[in-house]
Amino acid sequence: MKGFILSFRSEFYKSRKTAGFWSAVILPLLLCLLIFAGFYSRSDKMAMEPGMILWVQFSGAILGVMGSLLLPMLIVFIGYSVNSIEHKADTWKTLFSLPISKFAVYSAKYFYAMFLVFLCLALFVLFTVGFGNLLGTVKPGLKFHDYNMSGVLSQLYFKLFLSSLGILSIQFLLSLLFRDFLKPMGIGFVATITGVILVANQWTYDYLFPYSHPMLALSALPQHHNHTPGNNPISVDIFTREIYISLIIAALVFIAGYFIVLKKSVK
Amino acid sequence: MVINTDGLTFDFGSQTVVKSLSLQVPEGSIYGFLGPNGAGKTTTIKLLLNLLQTQQGSIQIFGKELKSNRLEILAQIGSLIEQPAIYLHLSGKENLLNRALLLQIGEARVNEVLKIVHLTDAAHKKAGQYSLGMKQRLGIALALLSDPKLLILDEPTNGLDPNGIIEVRELLIKLVSEHKKTVFISSHLLAEIERMATHVGIINHGELLFQGSIHDLEAMSKPAVQIETDNTVDAANYLSRNNYTVAEVTDTHLFVPYTTKQQMGNINKLLNDMGYNVYSITKQHKDLEKLFLDITQNA
C-alpha cells in the first residue's frame, strides 16, 4: 500500500507540468466558458424559461458535447499522456527497478489516469453549477437561481465517470504497450465513432461495447417530469446495465494488463 | 560475493544473447564488465536488475536469490542503464526529488548528490536543456541517491568530457575505498576499466571469455619494455647478441618483453655504454589492448 501511495504521489509530481494533467483542468473550464458565452449572448430569448428548463438546457449543452465524442477522446489523451511520460524519458527501466512492487507501480499509474478523468468530470460539475449561477447573477432576467441542479449533475457526471472506465482501461493498456500516439489514438477514434453509430442505430447489444457507454449513460436517462414543487423532477438511475458492463471490462482489462506488464521485458 | 550468477542464459527469440554466464563479483571491488558493443552487457545488467526474466540459470545478489528477494535486493542497488532515464520537462533537482519521494529520502540527500556530481548550479534548469555530459551526471546522481551498497553502471562515462571521466573515476574509487561499496561497471573501453577496476570480466557474443583480478589480466598480457633510440635496428641486434629477446622493431622504437624493473635498468645501461642515445625507456601496457582484441576477436 505504501508503494502504491508513493507511486501515486510521484505520478502527480511528474505530470503536474504536462499537457495531460492540464487538459483535465482546462477542458471543463473552456467548454463551460464557451457555453456560458453562448447563453450570455442569447439571454433575451430565454428570459421567459423557468429555472429548471434553463438548467437542463445549459448543462445539456455541455453534457451533449462531452458524452458522445469529447469524453472518449479525452480518455484517449489521458491514457496516452500518463504512459508517454515514461516512454519519452525511457524511464520504464527505472520504475521497474525501484524497490516497489510492480503491481504498486502499475496500479498507481492506472489509478492516477482514473483520478484525472474523475478530476475532469468533477470540475465539469463545479464549473457548470458555477457558471450557471454566474449567468443568473449577471443576467437577472435568467431564472437560474430558481432551481438547484447540483445534486442531479453530480449523479449524472458520476454515472458518466463510471461509464468511461471500460474505455479508460483499454486505452491505458494500449498506451502502455505502444510507444507512439497514433496507434492508441487511431484505435480509440475508430472505436468511438463505432460506438456512436451503434447507439444511434439502437443496436440491441450496443451496451456490450465500451465505447458506447458514455452515450448510453446519458441517453438512457429516465426523465419523469412531475411538477410537484419541492419534489425533484429529474431522477438519475446510476447503475444501469452498461455501467455494470463498463465496470466488468475495466476490472478484466486492468488485471490482464498487470499480467502483460509482468511478462513484458522492459526495454 | 555480492553478485554471483550461475549458468545464466538468455534468448531473444532464436538468438542467444547471454550464454551460461557465471559472474563472480567480490564485495568491495570495482568490477569492470568489458566487451564490444552488442556483446550482451546491457542484457546481463537487465537480468541482474530483474528487468528481464531469468530464463535459465540463477542470480544471487548479496547472497540471496534475486527472484524471491527482489524488493529487498533492489533497495540496496543504484543503477544507471544505457542513456540515463530523465524526465526532460522537469529540472535536474525535480528529477532527483521525484526519485527521493519514491525512495523516501529527504531533500538534504538530494542537495548532497547534486553537489557530488557538480550540478548544484544547474539544479533548477530543465533537464531537457542539459548537455549530454550533464544528463549523464544526473543519471549517476540518481543512482547514488539511495546510498546503495551496490552500484550497477552501464557505460557511465558515455558522453563525458575528459574532466568528467576523471571525476567519475575518482568518485567510484572513493566510494569503494572509503565507503565499502561495490561497483559493477560496464564499458567497451579497456583503458577506462584498466584505470580503476580491481576485477575484470570480458564478454563477447554473450560468453564470458575471461574473469579475474586486474593483475591476472595484466599477467596474461605480458607487458613490454618500449625503447626509443636513434638507431633501433642496430640497438635491436646488439640486444639480441646479449641474450635479450626483441619482440618488435619499428623505425623509432623497439620492444623487449618486460620481466623486472632491474631488467629495464640493465638494458638502459647496456645501450648507453655502447653509445646508443636512449631517448626514452618505459614499461608499456599496450599489449593489454591487444590482448583484449585477441580475446574478443578470436572467440
XYZ file of C-alpha atoms in Angstrom:
566
model
C 0.000 0.000 0.000
C 2.879 2.310 0.871
C 4.455 1.670 -2.521
C 1.150 2.495 -4.189
C 0.793 5.805 -2.349
C 4.401 6.768 -3.056
C 3.996 5.910 -6.737
C 0.696 7.779 -6.937
C 2.246 10.899 -5.421
C 5.161 10.573 -7.814
C 2.733 10.365 -10.744
C 1.242 13.668 -9.683
C 4.660 15.219 -9.132
C 5.835 14.154 -12.589
C 2.731 15.118 -14.525
C 1.797 18.379 -12.849
C 3.618 20.328 -15.544
C 2.378 18.332 -18.530
C -0.423 18.807 -21.022
C -2.037 15.570 -19.817
C -2.713 16.987 -16.381
C -3.758 20.440 -17.502
C -6.073 19.148 -20.223
C -8.184 17.653 -17.441
C -8.494 21.105 -15.867
C -8.646 23.341 -18.904
C -11.126 21.313 -20.942
C -14.049 21.739 -18.494
C -13.160 25.373 -17.912
C -13.004 26.161 -21.595
C -16.148 24.249 -22.545
C -18.224 25.741 -19.725
C -16.906 29.189 -20.580
C -17.911 28.783 -24.232
C -21.446 27.654 -23.402
C -21.633 30.442 -20.834
C -20.737 32.962 -23.540
C -23.366 31.440 -25.857
C -26.084 31.710 -23.242
C -24.993 35.196 -22.290
C -25.341 36.465 -25.839
C -28.764 34.841 -26.352
C -30.116 35.670 -22.917
C -33.063 37.796 -24.137
C -34.662 34.822 -25.882
C -34.506 32.674 -22.770
C -35.747 35.155 -20.228
C -39.175 33.503 -20.223
C -37.968 29.978 -19.465
C -38.423 28.542 -15.975
C -35.268 27.827 -13.955
C -35.299 24.076 -14.358
C -35.543 24.231 -18.147
C -32.699 26.736 -18.222
C -30.510 24.429 -16.182
C -31.387 21.435 -18.345
C -30.550 23.405 -21.488
C -27.345 24.805 -20.037
C -25.956 21.577 -18.621
C -27.378 19.561 -21.509
C -25.388 21.630 -23.982
C -22.213 20.801 -22.090
C -23.095 17.149 -21.492
C -24.063 16.616 -25.124
C -20.637 17.639 -26.379
C -18.826 15.735 -23.642
C -20.715 12.474 -23.655
C -20.519 11.479 -27.260
C -17.122 12.492 -28.559
C -15.108 14.619 -26.196
C -15.009 12.294 -23.200
C -13.692 9.249 -25.110
C -11.117 11.453 -26.829
C -10.067 12.977 -23.512
C -9.629 9.473 -22.121
C -7.516 8.505 -25.132
C -5.347 11.519 -24.401
C -5.091 10.960 -20.643
C -4.283 7.258 -21.102
C -1.576 8.268 -23.543
C -0.069 11.092 -21.533
C 0.252 9.093 -18.308
C 2.248 6.409 -20.132
C 4.094 8.524 -22.668
C 5.859 10.364 -19.854
C 7.782 7.111 -19.254
C 8.131 6.162 -22.933
C 9.634 9.559 -23.733
C 12.030 9.674 -20.794
C 12.924 5.992 -21.193
C 12.113 5.515 -17.516
C 10.237 2.193 -17.507
C 13.514 0.511 -16.585
C 13.987 2.750 -13.551
C 10.354 2.447 -12.461
C 10.604 -1.323 -12.502
C 13.967 -1.437 -10.757
C 12.689 0.568 -7.790
C 12.249 -1.305 -4.524
C 8.493 -1.027 -5.088
C 6.373 -3.927 -6.298
C 5.453 -3.979 -9.975
C 1.788 -4.128 -9.037
C 2.065 -0.921 -6.987
C 3.825 0.888 -9.846
C 1.315 -0.352 -12.425
C -1.820 0.225 -10.381
C -0.696 3.672 -9.193
C -0.323 4.709 -12.809
C -3.720 3.284 -13.701
C -5.487 4.900 -10.773
C -3.763 8.179 -11.481
C -5.228 8.137 -15.008
C -8.590 7.327 -13.428
C -8.123 10.186 -10.980
C -7.508 12.606 -13.870
C -10.767 11.567 -15.544
C -12.564 11.925 -12.214
C -10.997 15.335 -11.616
C -12.046 16.487 -15.070
C -15.657 15.384 -14.606
C -15.831 16.804 -11.078
C -14.630 20.127 -12.464
C -17.386 19.909 -15.074
C -19.956 19.736 -12.266
C -18.266 22.578 -10.431
C -17.943 24.831 -13.461
C -21.445 24.058 -14.760
C -23.016 24.973 -11.418
C -20.663 27.929 -11.012
C -21.209 29.403 -14.462
C -24.967 28.732 -14.271
C -25.230 30.723 -11.088
C -22.947 33.387 -12.537
C -25.330 33.676 -15.510
C -28.231 34.122 -13.096
C -26.335 36.890 -11.359
C -25.053 38.850 -14.352
C -28.345 38.418 -16.243
C -31.025 38.632 -13.560
C -33.587 38.003 -16.310
C -32.459 34.356 -16.441
C -34.003 32.486 -13.540
C -31.032 30.228 -12.763
C -31.392 30.928 -9.061
C -34.881 29.377 -9.045
C -33.603 25.861 -9.290
C -30.710 23.834 -7.906
C -29.323 21.191 -10.198
C -26.023 20.380 -8.468
C -27.285 17.096 -6.972
C -28.584 15.737 -10.264
C -25.489 16.948 -12.129
C -23.197 15.232 -9.641
C -25.064 11.970 -10.096
C -25.070 12.356 -13.852
C -21.359 13.055 -14.087
C -20.615 10.255 -11.661
C -22.518 7.926 -13.952
C -20.549 9.298 -16.892
C -17.353 8.619 -14.947
C -18.323 5.003 -14.291
C -19.351 4.534 -17.906
C -15.925 5.715 -19.063
C -13.868 3.241 -17.036
C -14.077 0.468 -19.641
C -12.635 2.776 -22.300
C -10.026 4.053 -19.869
C -8.726 0.548 -19.133
C -8.453 -0.312 -22.804
C -6.793 2.968 -23.768
C -4.469 2.781 -20.774
C -3.283 -0.667 -21.780
C -2.863 0.344 -25.442
C -0.753 3.345 -24.455
C 1.280 1.212 -22.099
C 2.092 -1.232 -24.885
C 2.568 1.174 -27.778
C 5.130 3.887 -27.613
C 3.576 6.126 -30.244
C 0.424 8.190 -30.048
C -1.082 7.150 -33.380
C -1.938 3.549 -32.532
C -3.956 4.126 -29.352
C -5.363 7.335 -30.817
C -6.379 5.652 -34.083
C -7.930 2.672 -32.366
C -9.675 4.919 -29.840
C -11.040 7.197 -32.509
C -12.387 4.434 -34.716
C -13.896 2.675 -31.703
C -15.548 5.888 -30.511
C -17.117 6.532 -33.901
C -18.283 2.900 -33.964
C -19.759 3.401 -30.503
C -21.673 6.483 -31.620
C -23.012 4.668 -34.687
C -24.106 1.659 -32.627
C -26.025 3.822 -30.183
C -27.501 5.994 -32.923
C -28.809 2.877 -34.664
C -30.001 1.438 -31.367
C -28.244 -1.857 -31.943
C -29.552 -4.472 -29.482
C -26.155 -5.244 -27.983
C -24.655 -1.773 -28.011
C -24.408 -1.884 -24.218
C -21.677 -4.532 -24.569
C -19.368 -2.178 -26.462
C -17.402 0.019 -24.025
C -17.038 2.980 -26.383
C -20.854 3.244 -26.494
C -21.167 3.511 -22.737
C -20.859 7.273 -22.193
C -23.557 7.956 -24.793
C -25.780 5.228 -23.381
C -25.248 6.516 -19.874
C -26.721 9.831 -20.912
C -29.351 8.676 -23.379
C -30.876 6.080 -21.055
C -31.609 8.865 -18.622
C -35.188 8.308 -17.466
C -36.888 11.618 -17.047
C -40.259 11.702 -15.482
C -41.497 15.198 -15.157
C -43.751 15.659 -12.217
C -44.023 19.240 -11.345
C -44.845 18.921 -7.690
C -42.910 21.716 -6.048
C -40.168 20.564 -3.718
C -40.023 17.177 -5.367
C -37.034 16.526 -7.608
C -38.437 16.160 -11.124
C -35.309 14.543 -12.586
C -34.013 11.287 -11.173
C -30.856 9.531 -12.269
C -30.624 5.770 -12.253
C -26.865 5.312 -11.886
C -26.436 1.572 -12.035
C -27.833 0.604 -15.410
C -26.595 -2.444 -17.317
C -23.996 -0.587 -19.425
C -22.437 0.687 -16.186
C -22.048 -2.870 -14.938
C -20.520 -3.910 -18.262
C -18.169 -0.926 -18.146
C -17.000 -1.845 -14.635
C -16.530 -5.505 -15.555
C -14.486 -4.618 -18.650
C -12.414 -2.166 -16.612
C -11.611 -4.789 -13.993
C -10.791 -7.503 -16.533
C -8.535 -5.325 -18.681
C -6.821 -3.934 -15.575
C -5.975 -7.443 -14.362
C -4.947 -8.636 -17.834
C -2.743 -5.534 -18.166
C -0.915 -6.419 -14.985
C -0.052 -9.875 -16.261
C 1.119 -8.389 -19.556
C 3.368 -5.986 -17.607
C 4.764 -8.884 -15.571
C 5.613 -10.887 -18.686
C 6.851 -7.985 -20.725
C 10.566 -7.374 -20.992
C 11.448 -3.847 -20.045
C 13.188 -2.087 -22.900
C 30.339 -12.483 -3.382
C 27.999 -9.551 -3.975
C 26.912 -10.821 -7.367
C 27.026 -14.495 -8.177
C 25.397 -15.879 -11.284
C 25.395 -19.463 -12.357
C 24.789 -20.670 -15.899
C 22.874 -17.544 -16.797
C 21.435 -17.872 -20.302
C 19.075 -15.555 -22.124
C 17.496 -15.799 -25.585
C 15.826 -13.079 -27.606
C 13.708 -15.218 -29.907
C 16.080 -17.662 -31.566
C 19.166 -15.593 -30.771
C 21.108 -16.446 -27.625
C 22.310 -13.133 -26.222
C 23.814 -14.398 -22.967
C 25.391 -17.862 -22.811
C 25.755 -19.670 -19.477
C 27.323 -16.716 -17.782
C 28.899 -17.245 -14.367
C 29.818 -13.904 -12.890
C 31.565 -13.537 -9.566
C 31.739 -10.024 -8.207
C 33.504 -9.807 -4.829
C 32.474 -7.320 -2.169
C 34.352 -4.036 -2.210
C 35.517 -4.457 -5.783
C 35.200 -2.331 -8.876
C 34.232 -4.969 -11.362
C 34.852 -3.911 -14.945
C 32.475 -5.691 -17.304
C 34.177 -5.361 -20.649
C 33.014 -6.223 -24.108
C 32.466 -4.720 -27.546
C 29.103 -3.186 -28.436
C 26.425 -5.826 -28.741
C 28.312 -8.372 -26.618
C 25.419 -8.810 -24.196
C 26.481 -6.380 -21.468
C 23.213 -4.459 -21.190
C 21.155 -7.653 -21.357
C 23.204 -9.063 -18.477
C 22.673 -5.892 -16.462
C 18.928 -6.005 -17.107
C 18.905 -9.581 -15.889
C 20.760 -8.507 -12.741
C 18.051 -5.926 -12.080
C 15.214 -8.354 -12.856
C 14.083 -6.146 -15.738
C 14.371 -9.225 -17.910
C 13.094 -12.512 -16.556
C 15.793 -15.119 -15.997
C 15.197 -17.958 -18.451
C 17.968 -20.326 -17.399
C 20.466 -20.269 -14.568
C 20.366 -18.384 -11.310
C 21.297 -14.964 -9.957
C 22.306 -14.366 -6.381
C 22.880 -10.854 -5.104
C 24.083 -10.206 -1.555
C 23.932 -13.972 -1.178
C 20.190 -14.113 -1.849
C 18.197 -15.424 -4.767
C 17.135 -12.418 -6.854
C 13.713 -13.680 -7.874
C 12.406 -14.411 -4.394
C 14.025 -11.382 -2.708
C 13.533 -8.841 -5.459
C 12.440 -5.783 -3.463
C 14.898 -6.309 -0.626
C 17.777 -6.599 -3.102
C 16.680 -3.708 -5.335
C 16.519 -1.445 -2.270
C 20.304 -1.747 -1.986
C 21.181 -1.231 -5.636
C 21.649 2.009 -7.522
C 21.691 1.679 -11.282
C 22.272 3.550 -14.493
C 21.323 1.658 -17.643
C 22.248 2.846 -21.108
C 21.342 6.508 -21.549
C 20.114 7.976 -18.265
C 16.367 7.910 -17.659
C 15.447 11.521 -17.042
C 12.173 13.454 -17.263
C 13.147 16.221 -19.639
C 10.264 18.523 -18.647
C 11.444 18.560 -15.025
C 14.541 20.296 -13.695
C 17.546 18.280 -12.561
C 16.602 18.737 -8.950
C 12.949 17.834 -9.585
C 14.123 14.604 -11.191
C 16.038 13.804 -8.017
C 13.179 14.923 -5.762
C 10.788 12.668 -7.623
C 13.079 9.683 -7.092
C 13.639 10.754 -3.474
C 9.874 10.729 -2.987
C 9.689 7.160 -4.267
C 12.600 6.034 -2.121
C 11.517 8.083 0.918
C 14.708 10.093 1.084
C 14.955 13.672 2.335
C 15.855 16.773 0.356
C 19.210 17.087 2.156
C 20.462 13.977 0.373
C 19.238 15.401 -2.962
C 21.365 18.507 -2.423
C 24.250 16.305 -1.388
C 24.257 14.225 -4.578
C 23.789 17.359 -6.683
C 26.994 18.610 -5.124
C 28.794 15.317 -5.695
C 28.098 15.413 -9.433
C 28.635 19.197 -9.676
C 25.116 20.040 -10.759
C 24.220 22.413 -7.900
C 24.404 25.440 -10.172
C 22.251 23.788 -12.842
C 19.823 22.211 -10.363
C 16.872 24.355 -11.402
C 17.494 24.183 -15.117
C 15.212 21.915 -17.129
C 16.902 18.585 -17.768
C 15.915 18.928 -21.426
C 18.411 21.754 -21.708
C 21.239 19.755 -20.143
C 24.241 18.753 -22.228
C 24.903 15.046 -22.753
C 27.529 15.078 -20.012
C 25.211 16.820 -17.552
C 22.480 14.271 -18.240
C 24.967 11.503 -17.610
C 25.996 13.116 -14.339
C 22.354 13.483 -13.319
C 21.935 9.785 -14.107
C 24.842 8.986 -11.810
C 23.322 11.233 -9.125
C 20.044 9.280 -9.415
C 21.951 6.026 -8.979
C 23.783 7.378 -5.915
C 20.675 8.863 -4.287
C 19.764 5.960 -2.030
C 23.401 5.481 -0.931
C 23.243 1.899 -2.246
C 25.615 -0.893 -1.312
C 25.943 -1.954 -4.931
C 26.172 0.358 -7.926
C 25.425 -1.081 -11.344
C 26.514 1.329 -14.044
C 26.163 0.702 -17.754
C 28.742 2.758 -19.668
C 28.576 5.658 -17.183
C 31.252 7.733 -18.859
C 29.497 7.841 -22.235
C 29.349 11.419 -23.417
C 31.518 12.805 -20.657
C 34.496 15.013 -21.417
C 37.956 14.012 -20.102
C 37.446 16.004 -16.905
C 34.089 14.375 -16.329
C 35.560 10.922 -16.912
C 38.313 11.557 -14.363
C 35.765 12.847 -11.835
C 33.527 9.811 -12.214
C 36.515 7.526 -11.933
C 37.732 9.220 -8.761
C 34.256 9.207 -7.304
C 33.871 5.464 -7.883
C 37.301 4.707 -6.449
C 36.419 6.808 -3.404
C 33.057 5.068 -2.940
C 34.745 1.705 -2.915
C 37.804 2.579 -0.822
C 36.142 4.857 1.743
C 32.544 3.709 1.861
C 32.988 -0.011 1.202
C 30.649 -0.037 -1.766
C 30.796 -2.451 -4.646
C 30.712 -1.140 -8.199
C 29.771 -3.160 -11.266
C 30.629 -1.086 -14.301
C 30.325 -2.000 -17.962
C 32.359 -0.496 -20.739
C 33.664 -1.209 -24.199
C 36.848 0.715 -23.450
C 39.636 -1.243 -21.830
C 41.704 1.854 -20.970
C 38.760 3.149 -18.972
C 38.382 -0.032 -16.921
C 42.117 -0.572 -16.534
C 42.472 2.679 -14.627
C 40.032 1.839 -11.868
C 38.896 -1.772 -11.885
C 40.086 -4.286 -9.351
C 38.379 -7.148 -11.171
C 37.564 -7.716 -14.799
C 35.143 -9.847 -16.778
C 35.414 -9.889 -20.560
C 32.333 -10.842 -22.543
C 31.797 -11.289 -26.265
C 28.882 -12.822 -28.144
C 27.274 -13.464 -24.767
C 30.122 -15.607 -23.487
C 32.418 -14.792 -20.598
C 35.926 -15.123 -22.031
C 37.921 -14.004 -19.039
C 37.228 -13.343 -15.385
C 39.696 -12.492 -12.667
C 41.542 -9.696 -10.929
C 43.129 -6.938 -12.961
C 46.535 -8.411 -12.024
C 45.558 -11.754 -13.524
C 44.733 -9.957 -16.732
C 47.981 -7.993 -16.670
C 49.919 -11.190 -16.028
C 48.333 -12.700 -19.121
C 49.138 -9.670 -21.181
C 52.946 -9.793 -20.754
C 53.887 -6.106 -20.709
C 56.767 -4.896 -22.867
C 59.680 -2.523 -22.451
C 59.430 0.189 -25.079
C 62.755 1.762 -26.012
C 63.118 4.880 -28.134
C 66.593 5.265 -29.584
C 68.452 6.828 -32.513
C 69.240 3.577 -34.282
C 66.620 0.963 -33.455
C 67.874 -1.758 -35.814
C 71.460 -1.747 -34.583
C 70.310 -1.470 -30.987
C 67.965 -4.445 -31.505
C 70.788 -6.538 -32.957
C 73.049 -5.598 -30.113
C 70.416 -6.570 -27.514
C 69.859 -9.891 -29.299
C 73.547 -10.665 -29.114
C 73.292 -10.019 -25.352
C 70.573 -12.652 -24.946
C 67.558 -10.347 -24.914
C 64.519 -11.305 -26.936
C 63.453 -8.435 -29.178
C 59.743 -8.702 -29.862
C 59.308 -5.936 -32.382
C 61.360 -3.249 -34.120
C 59.985 -0.125 -35.783
C 61.706 2.963 -37.178
C 61.513 4.759 -33.866
C 61.008 2.114 -31.192
C 61.976 -1.391 -30.223
C 60.163 -3.678 -27.829
C 61.516 -6.245 -25.374
C 59.229 -8.410 -23.218
C 59.143 -6.989 -19.692
C 60.357 -9.098 -16.772
C 61.579 -6.851 -13.946
C 62.477 -3.239 -13.233
C 66.097 -4.357 -12.890
C 65.964 -5.723 -16.441
C 64.890 -2.273 -17.694
C 67.810 -0.687 -15.904
C 70.224 -3.233 -17.360
C 69.007 -2.648 -20.905
C 69.336 1.095 -20.443
C 72.896 0.771 -19.152
C 73.864 -1.686 -21.879
C 72.668 0.611 -24.683
C 74.190 3.730 -23.117
C 77.513 2.005 -22.643
C 77.588 1.114 -26.340
C 76.927 4.766 -27.281
C 73.277 4.477 -28.335
C 71.163 7.504 -27.429
C 68.240 6.232 -25.372
C 65.550 8.953 -25.580
C 63.032 7.052 -23.524
C 62.546 3.683 -21.936
C 59.157 2.724 -20.477
C 57.132 -0.236 -19.348
C 54.272 -0.426 -21.751
C 50.752 -1.746 -21.368
C 49.628 -1.529 -24.926
C 49.695 -5.278 -25.005
C 46.626 -5.369 -22.777
C 44.702 -3.629 -25.508
C 45.985 -6.227 -27.948
C 45.083 -8.966 -25.544
C 41.560 -7.587 -25.240
C 41.265 -7.533 -29.029
C 42.714 -11.037 -29.253
C 40.339 -12.354 -26.614
C 37.271 -10.758 -28.149
C 38.106 -11.323 -31.794
C 39.291 -14.900 -31.624
C 36.210 -16.048 -29.778
